[in-house]
Coordinates of C-alpha atoms and ligand atoms in Angstrom, one line a residue:
M1 CA -9.0 -24.7 -2.8
K2 CA -7.1 -26.8 -5.4
L3 CA -4.3 -24.3 -5.2
I4 CA -4.2 -24.4 -1.5
D5 CA -4.3 -28.3 -1.4
E6 CA -1.5 -28.5 -4.0
F7 CA 0.8 -25.8 -2.6
H8 CA 0.1 -26.2 1.2
N9 CA 0.2 -30.0 1.5
P10 CA 2.3 -30.6 4.7
Q11 CA 3.5 -34.1 3.7
K12 CA 4.9 -32.7 0.5
A13 CA 6.5 -29.8 2.5
Y14 CA 8.2 -32.3 4.9
R15 CA 9.4 -34.4 1.9
L16 CA 10.8 -31.3 0.3
A17 CA 12.5 -30.2 3.5
Q18 CA 14.1 -33.7 3.9
Q19 CA 15.4 -33.4 0.1
I20 CA 16.9 -30.1 1.0
E21 CA 18.6 -31.5 4.0
E22 CA 20.1 -34.2 1.8
V23 CA 21.6 -31.9 -0.5
V24 CA 22.9 -29.1 1.7
D25 CA 26.4 -30.1 2.5
Q26 CA 28.1 -26.8 3.5
P27 CA 26.9 -23.6 5.2
L28 CA 24.7 -21.6 2.9
A29 CA 22.9 -18.3 3.0
F30 CA 20.1 -17.6 0.4
M31 CA 18.5 -14.3 0.3
E32 CA 14.7 -14.2 -0.4
V33 CA 14.7 -10.6 -2.3
C34 CA 11.0 -10.1 -2.2
G35 CA 9.0 -9.1 0.9
T36 CA 6.2 -11.3 0.0
H37 CA 8.4 -14.2 0.2
S38 CA 9.7 -13.2 3.6
H39 CA 6.1 -13.1 4.8
V40 CA 5.5 -16.6 3.4
I41 CA 8.4 -18.0 5.0
A42 CA 7.7 -16.3 8.4
R43 CA 3.9 -17.2 8.3
H44 CA 4.5 -20.9 7.5
G45 CA 7.4 -21.4 9.8
L46 CA 9.5 -22.6 6.8
T47 CA 12.9 -21.4 8.4
Q48 CA 12.3 -24.1 11.1
M49 CA 11.9 -26.8 8.6
L50 CA 15.3 -26.3 7.2
P51 CA 18.6 -27.8 8.1
P52 CA 20.9 -25.5 10.5
Q53 CA 23.5 -25.1 7.8
L54 CA 20.9 -23.3 5.5
R55 CA 20.3 -19.7 6.5
L56 CA 17.6 -17.6 4.9
I57 CA 18.1 -13.6 5.0
S58 CA 15.6 -11.1 4.0
G59 CA 16.5 -8.7 1.3
P60 CA 15.4 -5.1 -0.2
G61 CA 12.3 -6.5 -1.9
C62 CA 9.8 -4.3 0.1
P63 CA 9.2 -1.2 -2.0
V64 CA 8.0 1.1 0.8
C65 CA 11.0 0.1 2.9
V66 CA 13.7 0.9 0.5
T67 CA 12.2 4.3 -0.4
P68 CA 14.7 6.6 1.2
Q69 CA 13.5 8.9 4.0
E70 CA 13.8 12.1 1.7
V71 CA 11.3 10.8 -0.7
I72 CA 8.7 10.2 2.4
D73 CA 9.6 13.8 3.5
A74 CA 9.0 15.3 0.2
A75 CA 5.6 13.6 0.1
I76 CA 4.8 15.1 3.3
Q77 CA 5.9 18.5 2.4
L78 CA 3.7 18.5 -0.8
A79 CA 0.7 17.4 1.4
R80 CA 1.4 20.0 4.1
E81 CA 1.7 22.5 1.3
G82 CA -1.8 21.9 0.2
L83 CA -1.4 19.6 -2.7
W84 CA -3.5 16.5 -2.9
L85 CA -1.6 13.3 -2.5
A86 CA -2.7 9.8 -3.8
V87 CA -0.8 6.9 -2.3
F88 CA -0.7 3.1 -1.9
G89 CA -1.8 2.3 1.6
D90 CA 1.3 1.0 2.9
M91 CA 2.9 4.4 2.6
M92 CA 0.6 6.1 5.3
K93 CA 2.2 5.2 8.5
V94 CA 5.9 5.3 7.4
P95 CA 7.6 7.7 9.7
G96 CA 9.2 10.7 7.9
S97 CA 11.6 12.9 9.6
D98 CA 8.6 14.9 11.1
G99 CA 5.4 12.9 11.1
S100 CA 3.7 10.6 8.6
L101 CA 1.2 10.9 5.8
D102 CA -1.2 9.4 8.2
E103 CA -0.7 12.3 10.6
V104 CA -0.9 14.9 7.9
R105 CA -4.5 13.4 6.9
A106 CA -5.4 13.6 10.5
T107 CA -4.7 17.3 10.5
G108 CA -6.7 18.0 7.5
G109 CA -4.2 17.2 4.8
Q110 CA -5.7 15.6 1.6
V111 CA -3.9 12.5 1.3
Q112 CA -6.1 9.6 -0.2
V113 CA -5.3 6.0 -0.4
V114 CA -5.7 4.4 -3.9
Y115 CA -5.4 0.9 -5.0
S116 CA -4.4 1.6 -8.6
P117 CA -2.8 4.7 -10.0
M118 CA -5.7 5.1 -12.3
Q119 CA -7.7 6.2 -9.3
A120 CA -5.3 9.3 -9.0
I121 CA -6.2 10.2 -12.5
E122 CA -9.8 9.9 -11.9
W123 CA -9.3 12.1 -8.7
A124 CA -7.4 14.6 -10.9
Q125 CA -10.4 14.7 -13.5
E126 CA -13.0 15.1 -10.7
N127 CA -10.9 18.2 -9.1
P128 CA -9.5 20.1 -11.9
D129 CA -8.8 23.0 -9.6
E130 CA -6.5 21.0 -7.3
Q131 CA -3.0 19.6 -8.1
I132 CA -2.8 15.8 -7.7
V133 CA 0.3 14.1 -7.1
F134 CA 0.5 10.2 -7.0
M135 CA 3.5 8.8 -5.3
G136 CA 5.0 6.2 -7.6
V137 CA 6.7 3.7 -5.3
G138 CA 7.5 0.2 -6.4
F139 CA 9.6 -2.0 -8.5
E140 CA 9.4 -3.2 -12.1
T141 CA 5.9 -4.7 -11.1
T142 CA 4.3 -1.3 -10.5
A143 CA 6.4 1.0 -12.8
P144 CA 4.4 -0.2 -16.0
S145 CA 1.0 0.7 -14.7
V146 CA 2.4 4.2 -13.6
A147 CA 3.8 4.6 -17.0
I148 CA 0.4 3.7 -18.3
C149 CA -1.1 6.3 -16.2
I150 CA 1.3 9.0 -17.2
S151 CA 0.7 8.2 -20.8
E152 CA -3.1 8.4 -20.3
A153 CA -2.7 11.8 -18.3
N154 CA -0.8 13.1 -21.4
E155 CA -3.3 11.8 -23.8
L156 CA -6.3 13.4 -21.6
G157 CA -4.2 16.6 -21.6
L158 CA -4.4 16.7 -17.7
T159 CA -2.5 19.8 -16.3
N160 CA -3.1 19.0 -12.7
F161 CA -1.6 15.7 -12.4
S162 CA 1.8 14.5 -11.6
V163 CA 3.9 11.6 -10.1
L164 CA 6.5 11.8 -7.5
V165 CA 8.5 9.0 -9.2
A166 CA 10.4 6.7 -6.8
H167 CA 10.4 3.5 -8.8
R168 CA 13.5 1.2 -8.1
L169 CA 14.9 -1.7 -10.3
I170 CA 15.6 -5.0 -8.7
P171 CA 18.6 -6.6 -10.6
P172 CA 21.1 -3.7 -10.0
A173 CA 20.3 -3.8 -6.3
M174 CA 21.0 -7.5 -6.2
Q175 CA 24.4 -6.8 -8.0
A176 CA 25.2 -4.3 -5.2
L177 CA 24.2 -6.9 -2.6
I178 CA 26.8 -9.4 -3.7
A179 CA 29.4 -7.0 -3.8
Q180 CA 29.1 -6.4 0.1
P181 CA 32.0 -7.6 2.1
D182 CA 30.2 -8.3 5.1
V183 CA 27.1 -10.2 3.8
Q184 CA 27.4 -13.7 2.6
I185 CA 24.8 -14.5 -0.2
D186 CA 25.1 -18.0 -1.9
G187 CA 21.9 -18.0 -3.8
F188 CA 19.0 -15.7 -4.5
L189 CA 15.3 -16.4 -4.3
C190 CA 14.2 -13.9 -7.2
P191 CA 10.9 -12.1 -7.0
G192 CA 8.0 -13.7 -8.8
H193 CA 6.1 -10.7 -9.6
V194 CA 9.0 -8.6 -10.8
S195 CA 10.4 -11.5 -12.8
A196 CA 6.9 -11.7 -14.8
I197 CA 7.7 -8.3 -15.9
I198 CA 11.4 -8.5 -16.6
G199 CA 11.9 -12.3 -17.3
V200 CA 15.0 -13.9 -16.2
H201 CA 17.9 -12.3 -18.6
P202 CA 18.7 -9.7 -16.1
Y203 CA 19.7 -12.1 -13.5
Q204 CA 22.1 -13.8 -15.9
P205 CA 25.1 -11.8 -14.8
L206 CA 24.5 -12.9 -11.2
A207 CA 24.8 -16.8 -12.3
E208 CA 27.8 -15.8 -14.3
Q209 CA 29.4 -14.5 -11.2
G210 CA 28.7 -17.8 -9.3
I211 CA 25.4 -17.0 -7.6
P212 CA 22.5 -19.2 -8.7
C213 CA 19.0 -17.6 -8.9
V214 CA 15.6 -19.3 -8.8
V215 CA 12.5 -17.4 -9.7
A216 CA 10.1 -18.6 -7.0
G217 CA 6.3 -18.5 -6.6
F218 CA 4.6 -17.5 -3.3
E219 CA 3.1 -20.6 -1.8
P220 CA 5.1 -22.6 0.9
L221 CA 5.9 -25.4 -1.5
D222 CA 6.9 -22.9 -4.3
V223 CA 9.3 -21.5 -1.7
L224 CA 10.6 -25.0 -0.5
Q225 CA 11.1 -26.3 -4.1
S226 CA 13.1 -23.1 -5.0
L227 CA 15.4 -23.5 -2.1
Y228 CA 16.0 -27.2 -3.1
M229 CA 16.8 -26.1 -6.6
L230 CA 19.2 -23.4 -5.2
A231 CA 20.7 -25.9 -2.8
Q232 CA 21.3 -28.4 -5.7
M233 CA 23.0 -25.8 -7.8
C234 CA 25.3 -25.1 -4.9
R235 CA 26.1 -28.7 -4.3
E236 CA 26.9 -29.2 -8.1
N237 CA 28.5 -25.9 -8.4
K238 CA 26.5 -25.2 -11.4
P239 CA 24.9 -21.7 -10.9
Q240 CA 22.2 -21.0 -13.3
V241 CA 18.9 -19.0 -13.6
L242 CA 16.0 -21.2 -13.1
I243 CA 12.2 -20.6 -13.1
Q244 CA 10.3 -22.4 -10.4
Y245 CA 7.2 -20.1 -10.8
D246 CA 6.7 -21.2 -14.5
R247 CA 2.9 -21.1 -14.2
V248 CA 3.3 -17.3 -14.3
V249 CA 6.8 -16.1 -15.2
K250 CA 8.2 -16.6 -18.8
P251 CA 11.9 -16.3 -19.7
E252 CA 11.2 -13.2 -21.8
G253 CA 8.9 -11.5 -19.2
N254 CA 6.2 -9.2 -20.3
P255 CA 7.6 -7.2 -23.6
T256 CA 4.5 -5.0 -23.7
A257 CA 4.7 -3.8 -19.9
L258 CA 8.5 -3.3 -20.6
A259 CA 7.9 -1.2 -23.7
K260 CA 5.4 1.0 -22.0
M261 CA 7.8 1.5 -19.0
N262 CA 10.7 2.4 -21.5
E263 CA 8.5 4.8 -23.2
V264 CA 7.7 6.8 -20.4
F265 CA 10.8 6.3 -18.1
E266 CA 14.5 6.1 -18.4
V267 CA 16.9 4.4 -16.2
T268 CA 18.9 6.6 -13.7
T269 CA 21.2 6.2 -10.6
T270 CA 19.2 6.4 -7.4
R271 CA 19.4 6.0 -3.7
W272 CA 18.2 3.2 -1.7
R273 CA 17.5 3.1 2.1
G274 CA 20.2 0.9 3.4
L275 CA 21.9 0.3 0.2
G276 CA 22.9 3.9 -0.8
E277 CA 23.3 5.1 -4.3
I278 CA 23.1 2.3 -6.9
P279 CA 24.0 3.1 -10.5
A280 CA 21.1 2.4 -13.2
S281 CA 19.0 1.3 -10.3
G282 CA 16.1 3.8 -10.6
L283 CA 13.6 5.4 -13.1
R284 CA 12.9 8.9 -13.9
T285 CA 10.4 10.4 -16.4
R286 CA 11.7 11.0 -19.9
D287 CA 11.9 14.5 -21.1
S288 CA 8.9 14.2 -23.3
Y289 CA 6.9 13.4 -20.0
A290 CA 8.7 15.8 -17.7
R291 CA 5.7 17.9 -17.0
F292 CA 4.2 14.9 -15.0
D293 CA 7.2 14.7 -12.9
A294 CA 6.3 16.1 -9.4
Q295 CA 9.9 16.5 -8.4
K296 CA 10.5 18.9 -11.5
R297 CA 7.0 20.6 -11.4
F298 CA 7.3 21.6 -7.8
A299 CA 11.2 22.0 -7.6
L300 CA 11.6 19.5 -4.8
E301 CA 15.1 18.9 -3.6
L302 CA 15.7 15.3 -2.5
K303 CA 18.6 15.5 -0.1
P304 CA 19.7 12.4 1.8
V305 CA 18.3 12.5 5.4
P306 CA 19.7 10.4 8.4
E307 CA 17.6 7.2 9.5
P308 CA 15.6 7.6 12.8
P309 CA 17.9 7.1 15.7
G310 CA 18.5 3.4 16.6
C311 CA 16.7 2.1 13.4
Q312 CA 18.5 -0.8 11.8
C313 CA 16.2 -0.9 8.6
G314 CA 19.2 -0.2 6.4
A315 CA 21.2 -3.1 7.7
V316 CA 17.9 -5.3 7.7
L317 CA 17.5 -4.4 4.0
R318 CA 20.9 -5.4 2.9
G319 CA 20.6 -8.6 4.9
A320 CA 23.4 -7.7 7.5
V321 CA 21.2 -8.0 10.5
Q322 CA 18.0 -10.0 11.2
P323 CA 15.0 -8.0 12.5
T324 CA 15.2 -9.3 15.9
E325 CA 18.9 -8.0 16.3
C326 CA 17.6 -4.4 16.2
P327 CA 17.5 -3.2 19.6
L328 CA 14.2 -1.4 18.9
F329 CA 12.4 -4.5 17.7
G330 CA 9.2 -5.3 19.6
T331 CA 9.9 -2.6 22.2
A332 CA 10.1 1.0 20.9
C333 CA 9.3 -0.3 17.3
R334 CA 6.1 -2.2 16.7
P335 CA 3.5 -2.3 14.0
D336 CA 1.3 0.1 16.1
H337 CA 4.3 2.4 16.9
P338 CA 6.6 1.9 14.0
V339 CA 10.1 3.5 14.1
G340 CA 11.1 2.3 10.7
P341 CA 9.5 1.3 7.4
C342 CA 10.3 -2.5 7.7
M343 CA 7.8 -2.6 10.6
V344 CA 5.1 -0.9 8.6
S345 CA 4.7 -2.3 5.3
S346 CA 2.8 -5.5 4.6
E347 CA 6.1 -6.7 2.9
G348 CA 8.5 -5.5 5.5
A349 CA 10.9 -8.1 7.1
C350 CA 10.4 -6.8 10.6
A351 CA 6.5 -6.8 10.2
A352 CA 6.8 -10.3 9.1
V353 CA 8.8 -11.6 11.9
Y354 CA 6.7 -9.6 14.5
R355 CA 3.4 -10.9 13.2
Y356 CA 4.1 -14.5 12.8
Q357 CA 7.1 -15.3 15.2
I358 CA 6.8 -13.3 18.3
P359 CA 4.4 -14.2 21.0
T360 CA 1.6 -11.6 21.6
T361 CA 2.9 -10.5 25.0
T362 CA 5.4 -8.0 24.1
P363 CA 6.3 -5.0 26.1
S364 CA 4.6 -1.7 25.7
P365 CA 6.4 0.9 23.6
T366 CA 8.8 3.0 25.4
Ligands
SF4_401 S1 12.7 -3.1 14.4 FE1 12.0 -1.1 13.6 S2 13.6 0.2 13.9 FE2 14.4 -1.8 13.8 S3 14.9 -2.3 12.0 FE3 13.1 -3.0 12.1 S4 11.7 -1.3 11.5 FE4 13.7 -0.5 11.8

C-alpha cells in the first residue's frame, strides 16, 4: 500500500505534469521502449496529462510482438510434429501463418504454459521418452534464466530438452530505431527490467548521438518523473543516460546474470518483426551448448514470412503508426480475435490501447 500511495498520488502526478509542461518548449516525441510502460501509460491516462507538444510513441519492447512470424511458425510446426512444447502464456494466441499454438493444443498437441523455463526442465525429467522444446522468447531480462536452464540441462545430462532460441537485445534495436528516416525520436524511456540486467552503459552511444535516455520505473509517477527528466535534458540540450528507477537498477546492471548469459549464448544478427534484420541484436547458443538448440537439433529453417494481410504490427513496433491508425484495430483485430501479436500480448501496444482507451461497445469481428 505504501508503494501505491507513494507512486499513484494524483496531486503529485498533476504537479509533475505541470513541471513537464513548463520545460517542454518545442515539439518532442519520446519513445517508451518497454511494453509494460505502454500499458502503464494507457492504463493511467498519462498521455492526456501531457502538453500537446509532447508525443509518446510505443516501441518494440514487447518480446512476443517482435518475435517474427517464422519463429511462431517453427514452434507450431514442432508441436504439430509431436514434440512437446513449453511456452510462456502470451505465446499461445499469437497467430502464425496457419493457426496458433492454442489451436494446436485444442487439437491434441502437447503445448504447456510455463511460468519459468525451469518448469520445462522438470517436464523433460518427468517424461524421458518425449522431446521437450522450450520457446526461449524475451530480452535481456529472460535470457539469463534460460541460460541457467540450459546449463542445468547440461549438468543433468538431459538428452530430451532443447530451446528454440529467439532472444533479442534491446540497445541494438534502439540504435536501429533512431536511424529510421520517417520516425522522429527525441528521447527514450528505457526499460527498467532489461536495464536491471544490462545496466546503463549500453545506452551511452545513444546519448552521444544526441538522444537522452532515462531508465524508468513502472508506476505512474515513475513514468511522469522520467518524462520530466527527458524533457529537461532536451531543453538544456544536454543528452545523458540517467536512472530514475534507482531503487532497482544499478549502473553496472547484474554482472552475475550477464556472465551466465555470455557463458551459454553469443551475440548474432537476427530479424525483428517490423524492424527487419539488425546486426548484433540477437542471441544463439554457443557451440559448447549446441545440442540444446532446437533449431539445430531439428534442422529448422527459419525463412522470413510475410505479415498477416492488413496487419500494421511492424509499423506499430517501430513507432511509425499508432495502434488506432491500423485499419483492423478494434474491428477485425481485437483481443478475442487477434490478427497480429500486438493485440495478443499483455505487453502489446494495441492491446494496451484497446484495453484502456477504447469504449467497450466496439463492432463485432468481420
Ligand atoms: S490492430 Fe491488430 S493487426 Fe493492427 S497493428 Fe495492432 S495487432 Fe496488428
